[in-house]
Amino acid sequence: MKTRILTIMFLTLNLTLFGQESGKKDCYEIKYLDFFGLDQMKIIKWPQTELDRLIKMDFVKNRGQSKIKTSFIIPMIAYQLKEYHPNCNTEIDTIYLSKISKIYLKIREIESNKLLNKSIAEKINFIRADFYSQVENVDYLPKMTATFDDGPFYGEDFGNKLELIPIKKQETEFGTLSVSKIKDKTILTSKNKNGELIWQKSITGLSDRNLTELNFTENPMEYNSVATVAHMFSKGERFTLYLKSDGNFMYYFHSW
């Protein structure tokens, strides 16, 4: 966890220090960047020392027990690709592109020969397609998200079919989200525009501890190309809920 936090801090710092904007915004499309907050960020160039450190990093070890072969670094690499595509740049730093491609393949445990004898455009297309395949799998998204919060958490399905009285309610594009209380449990309910139940969960966190309260922030709803995000808080700590566009549950993070 310590290594992950330090890496996030270092890479985020270098997003600012080494930013450089491509002159052609529409020269090469890379979808889903808005989910990671990278769609409006200037294209970066990491220092060589950091590239070399990332190349040496054991990403398999950093994943711990997880079998999911991805990392929060993956979106940061994917959004740089535009700067090195022939449609966007005539003077391409092939050494830099080679290094970030090597890091990408190492994280994903893809053999480097997959890119042998491919043109620069073909290499970038290959990485972009692989990036898309991960974003489109909800199991991968939490591990591709740079956050200091704990999670992902999935709560506990609430089997009680009684109609709960909401103490907090938020209108959304798909319908409503509401918070209810039953004894020591905080229940979060998602309904569609017809008032039909989509899901209902008892909200828990670390060690399956019940959250005793849950509130919406001001203007809590965020909509992007991948998810509907509800920004909330519990006892002053950040709570971020991720849903599909139709209101179906994905996961949440919570800052303790």
Tab-separated table of C-alpha atoms in Angstrom:
chain	number	residue	atom	x	y	z
A	1	MET	CA	0.000	0.000	0.000
A	2	LYS	CA	2.862	2.357	0.878
A	3	THR	CA	4.504	1.750	-2.518
A	4	ARG	CA	1.197	2.445	-4.292
A	5	ILE	CA	0.688	5.743	-2.424
A	6	LEU	CA	4.222	6.945	-3.130
A	7	THR	CA	3.905	6.011	-6.804
A	8	ILE	CA	0.583	7.863	-7.141
A	9	MET	CA	2.076	10.964	-5.519
A	10	PHE	CA	5.195	10.894	-7.710
A	11	LEU	CA	3.391	10.283	-10.985
A	12	THR	CA	0.714	12.879	-10.218
A	13	LEU	CA	3.379	15.448	-9.397
A	14	ASN	CA	5.091	14.744	-12.690
A	15	LEU	CA	1.835	15.135	-14.600
A	16	THR	CA	2.073	18.787	-13.632
A	17	LEU	CA	5.792	19.291	-13.948
A	18	PHE	CA	6.216	17.733	-17.371
A	19	GLY	CA	2.929	18.640	-19.066
A	20	GLN	CA	2.943	19.375	-22.770
A	21	GLU	CA	-0.140	19.805	-24.896
A	22	SER	CA	-0.577	18.256	-28.332
A	23	GLY	CA	-1.456	20.775	-31.038
A	24	LYS	CA	-4.188	18.603	-32.560
A	25	LYS	CA	-6.875	17.641	-30.071
A	26	ASP	CA	-8.911	15.537	-32.489
A	27	CYS	CA	-6.094	13.855	-34.384
A	28	TYR	CA	-6.487	10.505	-32.606
A	29	GLU	CA	-9.386	9.401	-30.418
A	30	ILE	CA	-8.796	7.761	-27.046
A	31	LYS	CA	-12.089	7.044	-25.305
A	32	TYR	CA	-12.896	6.743	-21.600
A	33	LEU	CA	-10.241	9.188	-20.395
A	34	ASP	CA	-12.899	11.328	-18.692
A	35	PHE	CA	-13.555	8.510	-16.208
A	36	PHE	CA	-9.960	8.841	-14.982
A	37	GLY	CA	-9.916	12.646	-15.034
A	38	LEU	CA	-7.402	12.682	-17.881
A	39	ASP	CA	-9.503	14.016	-20.746
A	40	GLN	CA	-8.684	17.692	-20.079
A	41	MET	CA	-5.156	17.161	-18.803
A	42	LYS	CA	-2.186	18.192	-20.868
A	43	ILE	CA	-0.230	15.293	-22.345
A	44	ILE	CA	2.734	14.535	-20.116
A	45	LYS	CA	6.245	13.324	-20.449
A	46	TRP	CA	7.696	11.507	-17.458
A	47	PRO	CA	11.410	11.979	-16.682
A	48	GLN	CA	13.746	9.233	-17.825
A	49	THR	CA	14.635	8.310	-14.227
A	50	GLU	CA	10.973	7.575	-13.492
A	51	LEU	CA	10.549	5.597	-16.714
A	52	ASP	CA	13.554	3.457	-15.815
A	53	ARG	CA	12.202	2.905	-12.302
A	54	LEU	CA	8.815	1.815	-13.653
A	55	ILE	CA	10.462	-0.573	-16.125
A	56	LYS	CA	12.237	-2.274	-13.199
A	57	MET	CA	9.142	-2.424	-10.975
A	58	ASP	CA	7.631	-5.820	-10.153
A	59	PHE	CA	3.968	-5.153	-10.936
A	60	VAL	CA	2.990	-8.757	-10.287
A	61	LYS	CA	4.175	-8.395	-6.692
A	62	ASN	CA	2.393	-5.057	-6.294
A	63	ARG	CA	-0.904	-6.646	-7.321
A	64	GLY	CA	-0.698	-8.874	-4.251
A	65	GLN	CA	-3.159	-11.768	-4.448
A	66	SER	CA	-5.180	-10.267	-7.291
A	67	LYS	CA	-5.146	-12.055	-10.648
A	68	ILE	CA	-6.244	-8.909	-12.481
A	69	LYS	CA	-3.357	-7.775	-14.666
A	70	THR	CA	-3.734	-4.023	-14.613
A	71	SER	CA	-2.746	-0.914	-12.650
A	72	PHE	CA	-3.718	2.721	-12.088
A	73	ILE	CA	-0.683	3.545	-14.267
A	74	ILE	CA	-2.392	2.043	-17.342
A	75	PRO	CA	-4.725	5.030	-18.044
A	76	MET	CA	-1.781	7.392	-17.525
A	77	ILE	CA	0.093	5.575	-20.276
A	78	ALA	CA	-2.918	5.260	-22.579
A	79	TYR	CA	-3.671	8.968	-22.618
A	80	GLN	CA	-0.096	9.776	-23.640
A	81	LEU	CA	-0.419	7.772	-26.859
A	82	LYS	CA	-1.965	10.642	-28.806
A	83	GLU	CA	1.284	12.593	-28.536
A	84	TYR	CA	3.126	9.798	-30.358
A	85	HIS	CA	0.627	8.887	-33.066
A	86	PRO	CA	1.666	9.844	-36.637
A	87	ASN	CA	-1.646	11.657	-37.125
A	88	CYS	CA	-0.730	14.035	-34.295
A	89	ASN	CA	3.012	14.454	-34.521
A	90	THR	CA	5.593	14.313	-37.278
A	91	GLU	CA	8.568	14.303	-34.909
A	92	ILE	CA	7.973	11.276	-32.671
A	93	ASP	CA	10.171	10.448	-29.708
A	94	THR	CA	10.406	6.734	-30.506
A	95	ILE	CA	12.651	6.027	-27.503
A	96	TYR	CA	10.087	7.426	-25.073
A	97	LEU	CA	7.236	5.629	-26.834
A	98	SER	CA	9.194	2.388	-26.678
A	99	LYS	CA	9.687	2.762	-22.932
A	100	ILE	CA	6.060	3.500	-22.041
A	101	SER	CA	4.988	0.641	-24.330
A	102	LYS	CA	7.390	-1.662	-22.486
A	103	ILE	CA	5.928	-0.596	-19.122
A	104	TYR	CA	2.409	-1.142	-20.441
A	105	LEU	CA	3.171	-4.651	-21.704
A	106	LYS	CA	4.974	-5.525	-18.453
A	107	ILE	CA	1.980	-4.515	-16.327
A	108	ARG	CA	-0.354	-6.509	-18.554
A	109	GLU	CA	2.049	-9.467	-18.793
A	110	ILE	CA	1.882	-9.344	-22.591
A	111	GLU	CA	4.873	-10.691	-24.508
A	112	SER	CA	6.878	-7.905	-26.144
A	113	ASN	CA	6.930	-9.799	-29.451
A	114	LYS	CA	3.259	-8.837	-29.842
A	115	LEU	CA	4.500	-5.461	-31.063
A	116	LEU	CA	7.440	-6.677	-33.144
A	117	ASN	CA	7.408	-5.581	-36.788
A	118	LYS	CA	4.403	-3.322	-36.186
A	119	SER	CA	4.382	0.285	-37.299
A	120	ILE	CA	4.093	3.046	-34.693
A	121	ALA	CA	0.410	3.493	-35.525
A	122	GLU	CA	-0.205	-0.253	-35.227
A	123	LYS	CA	1.553	-0.407	-31.847
A	124	ILE	CA	-0.554	2.458	-30.519
A	125	ASN	CA	-3.743	0.908	-31.899
A	126	PHE	CA	-2.864	-2.383	-30.167
A	127	ILE	CA	-2.370	-0.698	-26.787
A	128	ARG	CA	-5.512	1.410	-27.203
A	129	ALA	CA	-7.619	-1.676	-27.973
A	130	ASP	CA	-6.199	-3.472	-24.947
A	131	PHE	CA	-6.887	-0.420	-22.766
A	132	TYR	CA	-10.506	-0.374	-23.981
A	133	SER	CA	-10.904	-4.078	-23.168
A	134	GLN	CA	-9.966	-3.396	-19.545
A	135	VAL	CA	-12.149	-0.324	-19.081
A	136	GLU	CA	-15.125	-2.248	-20.434
A	137	ASN	CA	-14.668	-4.917	-17.717
A	138	VAL	CA	-16.029	-3.580	-14.403
A	139	ASP	CA	-13.716	-5.879	-12.422
A	140	TYR	CA	-10.703	-3.969	-13.741
A	141	LEU	CA	-11.896	-0.425	-13.079
A	142	PRO	CA	-11.126	-0.170	-9.341
A	143	LYS	CA	-7.521	-1.233	-9.915
A	144	MET	CA	-7.171	1.276	-12.747
A	145	THR	CA	-8.294	4.149	-10.501
A	146	ALA	CA	-5.704	6.297	-8.717
A	147	THR	CA	-7.155	6.868	-5.246
A	148	PHE	CA	-5.983	7.059	-1.642
A	149	ASP	CA	-9.343	5.735	-0.396
A	150	ASP	CA	-10.057	2.192	0.786
A	151	GLY	CA	-11.960	-0.247	-1.365
A	152	PRO	CA	-13.465	-1.265	-3.582
A	153	PHE	CA	-16.385	-2.259	-1.361
A	154	TYR	CA	-19.591	-3.938	-2.481
A	155	GLY	CA	-21.867	-3.747	0.578
A	156	GLU	CA	-24.377	-6.452	1.439
A	157	ASP	CA	-27.540	-7.139	-0.544
A	158	PHE	CA	-30.523	-6.180	1.605
A	159	GLY	CA	-33.151	-8.904	1.367
A	160	ASN	CA	-35.920	-7.105	3.245
A	161	LYS	CA	-38.570	-6.248	0.647
A	162	LEU	CA	-40.318	-3.676	2.856
A	163	GLU	CA	-40.643	-0.189	1.400
A	164	LEU	CA	-38.081	1.870	3.315
A	165	ILE	CA	-38.604	5.489	4.310
A	166	PRO	CA	-35.775	7.576	2.846
A	167	ILE	CA	-33.999	10.087	5.071
A	168	LYS	CA	-31.920	11.378	2.139
A	169	LYS	CA	-32.910	11.322	-1.524
A	170	GLN	CA	-31.155	12.340	-4.748
A	171	GLU	CA	-32.631	12.611	-8.249
A	172	THR	CA	-30.446	11.124	-10.999
A	173	GLU	CA	-30.573	10.657	-14.762
A	174	PHE	CA	-31.675	7.038	-14.292
A	175	GLY	CA	-34.098	7.630	-11.401
A	176	THR	CA	-33.281	8.105	-7.706
A	177	LEU	CA	-30.795	7.178	-5.010
A	178	SER	CA	-32.033	7.189	-1.419
A	179	VAL	CA	-30.584	6.556	2.038
A	180	SER	CA	-32.578	4.822	4.774
A	181	LYS	CA	-31.825	3.591	8.301
A	182	ILE	CA	-32.736	0.292	9.968
A	183	LYS	CA	-31.282	-0.077	13.485
A	184	ASP	CA	-27.486	0.089	13.024
A	185	LYS	CA	-27.611	-0.357	9.238
A	186	THR	CA	-27.486	2.299	6.533
A	187	ILE	CA	-29.407	1.164	3.451
A	188	LEU	CA	-28.774	2.638	0.021
A	189	THR	CA	-31.503	2.126	-2.585
A	190	SER	CA	-31.442	2.647	-6.353
A	191	LYS	CA	-34.699	2.973	-8.303
A	192	ASN	CA	-35.478	3.719	-11.935
A	193	LYS	CA	-37.703	6.560	-13.166
A	194	ASN	CA	-40.797	4.360	-12.748
A	195	GLY	CA	-39.985	3.864	-9.078
A	196	GLU	CA	-38.988	0.232	-9.624
A	197	LEU	CA	-36.197	-1.183	-7.465
A	198	ILE	CA	-32.838	-1.657	-9.196
A	199	TRP	CA	-30.842	-2.654	-6.112
A	200	GLN	CA	-30.758	-2.193	-2.361
A	201	LYS	CA	-27.686	-2.641	-0.158
A	202	SER	CA	-26.575	-2.371	3.437
A	203	ILE	CA	-23.480	-0.176	3.266
A	204	THR	CA	-20.360	-1.556	4.913
A	205	GLY	CA	-16.667	-0.729	4.888
A	206	LEU	CA	-13.461	-2.113	6.341
A	207	SER	CA	-13.894	-5.373	8.288
A	208	ASP	CA	-17.552	-5.376	7.134
A	209	ARG	CA	-18.281	-2.584	9.602
A	210	ASN	CA	-21.681	-0.924	9.111
A	211	LEU	CA	-21.628	2.747	8.172
A	212	THR	CA	-23.842	4.601	10.639
A	213	GLU	CA	-24.601	7.486	8.297
A	214	LEU	CA	-24.399	8.485	4.642
A	215	ASN	CA	-24.985	11.891	3.074
A	216	PHE	CA	-24.911	13.433	-0.389
A	217	THR	CA	-22.512	16.267	-1.166
A	218	GLU	CA	-23.791	19.419	-2.850
A	219	ASN	CA	-24.333	18.654	-6.575
A	220	PRO	CA	-23.269	15.036	-6.003
A	221	MET	CA	-23.930	13.442	-9.393
A	222	GLU	CA	-21.246	13.084	-12.048
A	223	TYR	CA	-21.813	11.449	-15.433
A	224	ASN	CA	-18.998	10.259	-17.672
A	225	SER	CA	-18.453	7.820	-20.539
A	226	VAL	CA	-17.974	4.837	-18.212
A	227	ALA	CA	-20.049	5.359	-15.071
A	228	THR	CA	-22.509	7.414	-13.091
A	229	VAL	CA	-20.671	8.590	-9.981
A	230	ALA	CA	-22.338	9.725	-6.743
A	231	HIS	CA	-20.170	11.818	-4.430
A	232	MET	CA	-21.181	11.304	-0.814
A	233	PHE	CA	-19.675	11.350	2.682
A	234	SER	CA	-19.948	9.452	5.944
A	235	LYS	CA	-18.911	11.204	9.181
A	236	GLY	CA	-16.982	13.735	7.138
A	237	GLU	CA	-15.089	11.079	5.175
A	238	ARG	CA	-15.360	10.792	1.380
A	239	PHE	CA	-17.618	8.068	-0.047
A	240	THR	CA	-17.637	7.579	-3.830
A	241	LEU	CA	-20.261	5.337	-5.402
A	242	TYR	CA	-19.876	4.015	-8.956
A	243	LEU	CA	-22.921	2.918	-10.934
A	244	LYS	CA	-23.671	1.940	-14.506
A	245	SER	CA	-25.602	4.467	-16.568
A	246	ASP	CA	-28.856	2.571	-15.906
A	247	GLY	CA	-28.353	2.779	-12.134
A	248	ASN	CA	-27.041	-0.738	-11.627
A	249	PHE	CA	-24.435	-1.131	-8.891
A	250	MET	CA	-20.690	-1.331	-9.587
A	251	TYR	CA	-18.687	-0.624	-6.372
A	252	TYR	CA	-17.680	2.166	-3.987
A	253	PHE	CA	-14.632	3.604	-2.248
A	254	HIS	CA	-14.570	5.076	1.250
A	255	SER	CA	-11.969	7.230	3.000
A	256	TRP	CA	-11.594	6.182	6.666
